[in-house]
Coordinates of C-alpha atoms and ligand atoms in Angstrom, one line a residue:
X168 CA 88.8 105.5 159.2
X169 CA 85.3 104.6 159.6
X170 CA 83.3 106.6 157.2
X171 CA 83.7 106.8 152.8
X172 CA 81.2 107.9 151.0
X173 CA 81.0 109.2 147.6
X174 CA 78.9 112.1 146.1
X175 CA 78.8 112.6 142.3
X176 CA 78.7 115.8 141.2
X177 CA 78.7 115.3 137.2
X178 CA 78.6 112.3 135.5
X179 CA 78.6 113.7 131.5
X180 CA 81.4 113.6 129.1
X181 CA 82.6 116.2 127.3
X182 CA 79.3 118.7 127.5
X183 CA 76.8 119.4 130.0
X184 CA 73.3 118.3 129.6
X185 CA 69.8 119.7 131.5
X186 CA 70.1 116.5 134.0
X187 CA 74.0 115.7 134.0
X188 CA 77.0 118.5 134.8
X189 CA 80.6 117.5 134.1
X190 CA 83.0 115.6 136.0
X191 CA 83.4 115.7 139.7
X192 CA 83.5 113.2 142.4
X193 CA 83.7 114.3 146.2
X194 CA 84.8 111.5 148.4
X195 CA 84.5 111.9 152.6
X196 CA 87.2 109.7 154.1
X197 CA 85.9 110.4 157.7
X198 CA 87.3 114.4 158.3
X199 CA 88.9 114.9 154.9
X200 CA 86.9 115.9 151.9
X201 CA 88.7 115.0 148.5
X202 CA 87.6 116.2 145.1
X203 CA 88.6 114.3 142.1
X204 CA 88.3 116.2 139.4
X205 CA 86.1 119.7 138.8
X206 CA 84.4 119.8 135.9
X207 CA 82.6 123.3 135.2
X208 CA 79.8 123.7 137.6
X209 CA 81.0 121.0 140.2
X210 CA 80.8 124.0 142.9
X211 CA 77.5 124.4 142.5
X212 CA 76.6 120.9 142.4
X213 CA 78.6 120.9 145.7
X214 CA 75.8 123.3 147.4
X215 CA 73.3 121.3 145.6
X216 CA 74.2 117.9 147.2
X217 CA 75.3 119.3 150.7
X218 CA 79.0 118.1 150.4
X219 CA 80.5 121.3 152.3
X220 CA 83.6 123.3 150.1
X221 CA 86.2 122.5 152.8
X222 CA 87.9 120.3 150.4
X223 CA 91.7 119.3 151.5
X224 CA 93.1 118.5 148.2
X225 CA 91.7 118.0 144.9
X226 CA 92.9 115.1 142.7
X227 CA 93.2 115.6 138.8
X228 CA 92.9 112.7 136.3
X229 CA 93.9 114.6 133.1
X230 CA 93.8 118.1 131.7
X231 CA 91.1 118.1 129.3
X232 CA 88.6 120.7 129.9
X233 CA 85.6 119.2 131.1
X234 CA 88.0 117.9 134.3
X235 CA 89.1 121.0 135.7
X236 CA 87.8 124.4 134.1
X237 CA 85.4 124.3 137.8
X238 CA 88.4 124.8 139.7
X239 CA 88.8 128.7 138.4
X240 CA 85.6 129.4 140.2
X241 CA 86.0 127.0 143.0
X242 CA 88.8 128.8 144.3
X243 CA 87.4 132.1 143.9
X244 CA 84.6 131.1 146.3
X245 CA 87.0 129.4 148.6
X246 CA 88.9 132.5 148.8
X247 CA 85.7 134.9 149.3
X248 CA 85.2 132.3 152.2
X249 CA 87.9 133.3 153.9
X250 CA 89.2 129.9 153.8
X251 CA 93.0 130.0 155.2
X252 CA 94.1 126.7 155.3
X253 CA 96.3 125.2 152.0
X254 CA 94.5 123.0 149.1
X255 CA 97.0 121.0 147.2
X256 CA 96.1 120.3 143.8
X257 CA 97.1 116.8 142.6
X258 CA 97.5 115.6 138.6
X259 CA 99.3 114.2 135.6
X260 CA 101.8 116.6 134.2
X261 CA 101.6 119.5 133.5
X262 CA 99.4 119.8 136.2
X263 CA 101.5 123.1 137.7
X264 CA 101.3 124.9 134.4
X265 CA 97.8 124.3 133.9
X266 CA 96.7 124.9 137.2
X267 CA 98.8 127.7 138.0
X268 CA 97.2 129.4 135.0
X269 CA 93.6 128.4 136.1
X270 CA 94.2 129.7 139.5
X271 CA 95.4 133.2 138.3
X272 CA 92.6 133.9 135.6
X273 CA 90.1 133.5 138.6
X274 CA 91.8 135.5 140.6
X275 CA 94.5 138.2 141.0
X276 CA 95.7 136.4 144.2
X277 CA 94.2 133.8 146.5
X278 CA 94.5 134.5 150.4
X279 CA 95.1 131.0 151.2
X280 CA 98.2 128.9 150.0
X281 CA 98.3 126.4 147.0
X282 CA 100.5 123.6 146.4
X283 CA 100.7 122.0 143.2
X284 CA 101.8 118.2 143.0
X285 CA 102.4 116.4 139.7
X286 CA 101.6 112.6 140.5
X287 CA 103.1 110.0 137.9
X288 CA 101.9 105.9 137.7
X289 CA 102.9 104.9 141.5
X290 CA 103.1 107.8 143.4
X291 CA 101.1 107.8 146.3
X292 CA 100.0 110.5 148.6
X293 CA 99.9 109.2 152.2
X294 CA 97.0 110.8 154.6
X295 CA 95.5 109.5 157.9
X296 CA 94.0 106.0 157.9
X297 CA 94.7 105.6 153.7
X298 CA 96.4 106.7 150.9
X299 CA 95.7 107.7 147.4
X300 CA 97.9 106.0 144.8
X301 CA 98.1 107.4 140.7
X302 CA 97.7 104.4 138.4
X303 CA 98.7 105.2 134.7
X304 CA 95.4 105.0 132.1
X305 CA 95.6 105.0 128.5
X306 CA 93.9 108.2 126.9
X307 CA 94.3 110.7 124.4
X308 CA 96.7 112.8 126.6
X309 CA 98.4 111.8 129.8
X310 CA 95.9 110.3 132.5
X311 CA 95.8 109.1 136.0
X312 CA 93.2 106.5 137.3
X313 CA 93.6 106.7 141.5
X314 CA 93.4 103.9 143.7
X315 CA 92.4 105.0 147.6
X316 CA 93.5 102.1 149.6
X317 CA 92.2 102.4 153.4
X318 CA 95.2 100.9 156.1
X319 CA 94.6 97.8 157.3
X320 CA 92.4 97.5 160.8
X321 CA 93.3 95.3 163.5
X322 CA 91.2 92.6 164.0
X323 CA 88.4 92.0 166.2
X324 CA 88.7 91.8 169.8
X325 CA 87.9 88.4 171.4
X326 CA 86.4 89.9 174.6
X327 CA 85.9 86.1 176.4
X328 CA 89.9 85.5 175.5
X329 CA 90.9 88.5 176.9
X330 CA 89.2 88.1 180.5
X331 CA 90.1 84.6 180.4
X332 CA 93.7 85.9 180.6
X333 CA 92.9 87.8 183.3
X334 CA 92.9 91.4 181.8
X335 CA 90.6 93.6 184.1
X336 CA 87.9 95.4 182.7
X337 CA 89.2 99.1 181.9
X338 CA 91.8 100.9 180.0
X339 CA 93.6 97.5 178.8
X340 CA 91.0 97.1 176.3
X341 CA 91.6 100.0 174.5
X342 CA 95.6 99.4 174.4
X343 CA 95.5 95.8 173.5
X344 CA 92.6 97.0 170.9
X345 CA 95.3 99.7 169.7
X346 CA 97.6 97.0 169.3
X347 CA 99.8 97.7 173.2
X348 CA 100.9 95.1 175.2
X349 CA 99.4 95.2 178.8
X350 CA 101.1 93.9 181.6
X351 CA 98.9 92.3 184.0
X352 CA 99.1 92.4 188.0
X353 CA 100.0 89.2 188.7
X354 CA 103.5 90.4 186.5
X355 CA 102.2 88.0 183.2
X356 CA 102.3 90.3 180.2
X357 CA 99.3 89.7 177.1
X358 CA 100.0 90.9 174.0
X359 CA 97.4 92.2 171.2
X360 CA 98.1 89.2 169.3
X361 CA 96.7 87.2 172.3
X362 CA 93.4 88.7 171.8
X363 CA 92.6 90.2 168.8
X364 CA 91.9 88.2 165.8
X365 CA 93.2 88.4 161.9
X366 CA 93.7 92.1 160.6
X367 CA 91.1 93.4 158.8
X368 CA 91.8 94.3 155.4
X369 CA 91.1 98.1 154.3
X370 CA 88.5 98.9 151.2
X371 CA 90.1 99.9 148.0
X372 CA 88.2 102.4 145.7
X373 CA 89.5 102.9 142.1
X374 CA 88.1 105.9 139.9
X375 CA 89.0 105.7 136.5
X376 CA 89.2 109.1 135.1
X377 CA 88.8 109.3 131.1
X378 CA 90.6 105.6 129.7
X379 CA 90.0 102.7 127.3
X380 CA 90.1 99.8 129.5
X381 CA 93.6 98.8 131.0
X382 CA 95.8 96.1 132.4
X383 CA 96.6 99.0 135.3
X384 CA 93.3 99.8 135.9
X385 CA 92.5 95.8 136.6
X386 CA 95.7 95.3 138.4
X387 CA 94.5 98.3 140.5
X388 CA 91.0 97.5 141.4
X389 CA 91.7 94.0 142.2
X390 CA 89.1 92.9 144.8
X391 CA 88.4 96.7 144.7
X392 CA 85.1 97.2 147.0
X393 CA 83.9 99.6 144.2
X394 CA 85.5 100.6 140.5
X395 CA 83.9 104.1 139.1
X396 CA 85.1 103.4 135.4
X397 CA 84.3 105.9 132.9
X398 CA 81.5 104.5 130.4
X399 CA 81.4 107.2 127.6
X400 CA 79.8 104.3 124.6
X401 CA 77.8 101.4 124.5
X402 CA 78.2 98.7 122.1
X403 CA 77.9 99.7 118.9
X404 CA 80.0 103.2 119.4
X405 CA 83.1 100.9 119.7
X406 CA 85.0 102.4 117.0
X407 CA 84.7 105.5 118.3
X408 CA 85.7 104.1 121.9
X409 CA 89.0 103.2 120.5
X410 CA 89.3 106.2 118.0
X411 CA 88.7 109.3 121.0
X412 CA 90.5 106.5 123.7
X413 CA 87.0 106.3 126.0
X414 CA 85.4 102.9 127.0
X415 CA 82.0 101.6 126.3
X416 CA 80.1 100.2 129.4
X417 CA 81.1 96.9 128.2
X418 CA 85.1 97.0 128.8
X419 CA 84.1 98.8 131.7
X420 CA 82.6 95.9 133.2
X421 CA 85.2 93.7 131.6
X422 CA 87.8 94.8 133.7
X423 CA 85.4 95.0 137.0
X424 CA 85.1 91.4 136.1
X425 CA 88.7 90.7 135.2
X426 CA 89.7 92.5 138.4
X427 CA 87.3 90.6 140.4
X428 CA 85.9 94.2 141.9
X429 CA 82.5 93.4 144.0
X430 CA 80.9 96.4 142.8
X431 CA 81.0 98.6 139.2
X432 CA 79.6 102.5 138.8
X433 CA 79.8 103.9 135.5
X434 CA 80.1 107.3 134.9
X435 CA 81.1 109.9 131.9
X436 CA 78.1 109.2 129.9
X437 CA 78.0 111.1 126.4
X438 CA 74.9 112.5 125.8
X439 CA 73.3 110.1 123.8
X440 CA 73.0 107.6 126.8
X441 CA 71.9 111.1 129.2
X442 CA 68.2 110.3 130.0
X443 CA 68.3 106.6 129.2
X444 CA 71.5 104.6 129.8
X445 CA 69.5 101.1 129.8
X446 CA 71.4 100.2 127.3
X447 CA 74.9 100.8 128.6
X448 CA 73.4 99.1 131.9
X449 CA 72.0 96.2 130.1
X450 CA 75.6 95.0 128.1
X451 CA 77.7 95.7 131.6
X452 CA 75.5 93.2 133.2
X453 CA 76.0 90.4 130.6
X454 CA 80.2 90.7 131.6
X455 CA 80.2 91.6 135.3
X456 CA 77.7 89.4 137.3
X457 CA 78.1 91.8 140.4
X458 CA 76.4 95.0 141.7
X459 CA 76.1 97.3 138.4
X460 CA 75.0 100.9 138.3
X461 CA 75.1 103.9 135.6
X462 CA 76.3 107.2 138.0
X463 CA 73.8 110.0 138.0
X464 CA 74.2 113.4 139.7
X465 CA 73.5 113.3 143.1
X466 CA 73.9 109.4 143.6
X467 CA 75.7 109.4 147.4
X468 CA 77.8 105.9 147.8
X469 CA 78.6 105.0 151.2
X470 CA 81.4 102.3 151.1
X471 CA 80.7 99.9 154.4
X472 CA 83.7 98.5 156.2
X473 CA 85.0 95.3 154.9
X474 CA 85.0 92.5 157.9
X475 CA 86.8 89.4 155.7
Ligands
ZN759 ZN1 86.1 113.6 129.9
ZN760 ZN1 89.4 113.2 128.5

């Protein structure tokens, strides 16, 4: 996988405002386009920010409205597309009886096939070049966070090493890059370990959903490359953090900082904080010292690829 990059389609809780629609991330892992969650108006915030409907499976963090009511109409669009290929839909129980519902009042019946999956704390959904594991949050109802964990890459290749072994120029490159042995004319044989250094590590991407801060969540984005944690209240809302089980931008960046994540976007503003969220910005930087943002619609995020 080379490219990841993140659009965000709505970053307000609860309600849409005139500047911020609800919930929705798109993430481009290379080919595949995931959606995690799809808030109301997350298609058309799709056409707004050019990230293309052909979506191959949508990821739900939790059932409450402002997360998924978007899908009733997405699908109806997809299906007026002609789209044929399946979509699997992804969530905390009860995913299928939710979303079997929502896909039936938009439609009488959808020309392309739909899977439902119901993920629970562990589960992980394998795809090509990473994988996209459900981490258990602690909201009102049940909740996942999701951790997309990119495989390993083999490590760079030490050109000089490899023609001081003798390896021609050519096709042996590519196999000992894709981790072949070659076996050389003179009969020696060079293995990739011969020539290519440490394996890379893959980038780790954690989205929060709707949470107050958790022991999972840190465990999860440990030495994340970015966290998107959910940042409904600043400071002095903390009562009403704990009471409607949201964080403030604070224990957001608590447990970027606990976590050790290089980078922290916070997202699921309510709308007191919709024009100006200096304020949830401000008391995130005093407990995470690394890159801090507040998520607006339309941010794009390109995650570069991790050489350490
Ligand atoms: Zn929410
Ligand atoms: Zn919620």
């Amino acid at each position: 996988m080379s490219l990841l990059r993140l659009t965000f389609l709505g970053t307000s809780a609860a309600q849409p405002t005139l500047h911020r629609g609800l919930s929705g991330i798109t993430v481009k892992a290379d080919a595949d386009l995931l959606l995690f969650d799809c808030g109301e108006g997350s298609q058309r915030q799709m056409v707004r920010y050019g990230t293309g409907f052909s979506v191959a499976a949508v990821f739900f963090t939790h059932f409450h409205a402002d997360h998924y009511l978007g899908i009733i109409g997405f699908l109806r669009t997809l299906g007026m597309q002609g789209r044929d290929v399946p979509l699997t839909l992804y969530g905390p129980p009860p995913a299928r009886r939710l979303l079997q519902q929502a896909v039936h009042l938009g439609v009488e019946q959808l020309a392309f096939p739909v899977e439902f999956v119901e993920l629970k704390d562990g589960d992980e959904v394998v795809r090509g070049g990473y994988r996209v594991q459900a981490v258990a949050v602690d909201h009102r109802i049940n909740a996942l966070g999701y951790l997309l964990r990119e495989d390993e890459r083999p490590g760079k290749f030490n050109l000089e090493r490899a023609r001081a072994l003798g390896v021609p120029n050519g096709p042996d490159f590519g196999k000992l890059q894709r981790g072949e042995a070659v076996l050389l004319p003179g009969g020696a044989t060079v293995r990739p370990e011969d020539v290519l250094g440490p394996a890379r590590p893959g980038r780790r991407l954690v989205i929060s959903g709707d949470t107050r801060p958790c022991s999972q969540l840190v465990q999860a984005a440990a030495g994340a490359d970015l966290l998107v944690h959910e940042s409904t209240f600043s400071d002095d809302e903390q009562a009403r953090a704990v009471e409607t089980r949201h964080s403030t931008a604070r224990e957001a960046a608590r447990v970027a900082r606990e976590a050790g994540a290089k980078r922290l976007i916070l997202t699921h503003l309510s709308s007191r904080h919709d024009t100006d969220p200096s304020r949830l910005l401000t008391q995130a930087r005093e407990e995470f010292k690394g890159q801090v943002e507040v998520a607006y619609d339309g941010l794009g995020v390109e995650l570069p690829l991790r050489e350490d």
